[in-house]
């Protein structure tokens, strides 16, 4: 008893693999699940090099772990988390630590943080990214909670995390729900980048009429460049060459009816609450929703017609422009998410260090990419940078890729192909670089119909006009 370093509640795919990762790094790990089959399966999978014990008994499980106990929950978000906490509490002591490793909405984490702190229990919300393979061999982890209590967790988390240049992709992020919030925005960025890649793929296939082999090889080649080397580009190249049982390409038989679990929606909703624009992420959410209107879209395709002109295409020029468009829009998507983190950190008193966030995201997670090192350096050079687009080096690279981005969108409009992610990325870029926006007219309209007042450019103060009808 009391000899195990760490405990995990929930021995599904993520829980089992994370526990095996912990044990492979020479820590003794205990597992709890009410499903006897999962408990037995874990025991069978562990070998002589692993110090593992799994059980269905809550009291026995808690007694296995050395104090102050560190217990991670890997159960579905919502009521299952509260139920798991309730089952553990009678057996815990003051100073023990509970970590929620699921995709939990950050306000739920805040509630649990307060409720458990009143009982003397430390509560951490920790985002984990990397999927099944990452959990087993090195995820990116985003913990938030009490900083002093984190020292009990740090040696284990740093050992099991993915490494980039020898640095673990985990670090304490901030108070309360900071970890879950950062993971939420991570997922919003993930939505955006996936949408952008799908639009570029569609332009290659239906717009420029490139053959499947050329499209696949292009993604493979892009993944060898600093600007686009990333996990999502890498798996796109692999997906596009996967054969079906009949020898044809599997991608050509997969339905376009997309699913989602809601984390991208959470990012958009909270960004609106904070009044932070994230239009590329918003577009990604609405396009997944649009995909669900398949029966209507089939009917609309017969009624809403656009006959575009055909034109000769220079393949190498088209691919170069597409690469520019994808780079610029991906950077803009990261910029939107990181700007949201900048504002949220102030609003929710997280004390986030965005250099640390970029550092964690460089490896292990779904949105890992070579350009995150550029972002880490940008935040390291200027702490408190409100938006990546203000960094001189990044701005210069974006300026170099503007022409390709604009050419691709013009082509998409002429062909009648939907590129909501690309369009919203460019709209954000152009709006952010505009010293003046036409919202002065909106202010005048608001004052006209609602006497909401306005400010002037030539004098200080707040003004209202009796507008002539």
CSV table of N, CA and C in Angstrom, one decimal, residues 103 191 259-266 288:
chain,number,residue,atom,x,y,z
A,103,UNK,N,-11.5,16.6,-22.1
A,103,UNK,CA,-11.9,17.8,-22.8
A,103,UNK,C,-13.1,18.4,-22.0
A,191,UNK,N,-9.5,22.8,-35.5
A,191,UNK,CA,-10.7,22.8,-36.4
A,191,UNK,C,-10.3,23.7,-37.6
A,259,UNK,N,-18.5,15.0,-38.6
A,259,UNK,CA,-18.9,15.0,-37.2
A,259,UNK,C,-18.0,16.0,-36.4
A,260,UNK,N,-18.5,16.3,-35.2
A,260,UNK,CA,-17.7,17.1,-34.3
A,260,UNK,C,-18.1,16.8,-32.8
A,261,UNK,N,-17.3,17.2,-31.9
A,261,UNK,CA,-17.6,16.9,-30.5
A,261,UNK,C,-17.8,18.2,-29.7
A,262,UNK,N,-17.7,19.4,-30.4
A,262,UNK,CA,-18.1,20.6,-29.8
A,262,UNK,C,-17.0,21.5,-29.3
A,263,UNK,N,-15.8,21.1,-29.2
A,263,UNK,CA,-14.7,21.9,-28.7
A,263,UNK,C,-14.4,23.1,-29.5
A,264,UNK,N,-14.5,23.0,-30.9
A,264,UNK,CA,-14.4,24.1,-31.7
A,264,UNK,C,-15.5,25.1,-31.5
A,265,UNK,N,-16.7,24.7,-31.3
A,265,UNK,CA,-17.8,25.6,-31.0
A,265,UNK,C,-17.6,26.3,-29.7
A,266,UNK,N,-17.0,25.6,-28.7
A,266,UNK,CA,-16.7,26.3,-27.4
A,266,UNK,C,-15.8,27.4,-27.6
A,288,UNK,N,-18.6,22.5,-40.7
A,288,UNK,CA,-19.0,21.2,-40.3
A,288,UNK,C,-20.5,21.1,-40.1
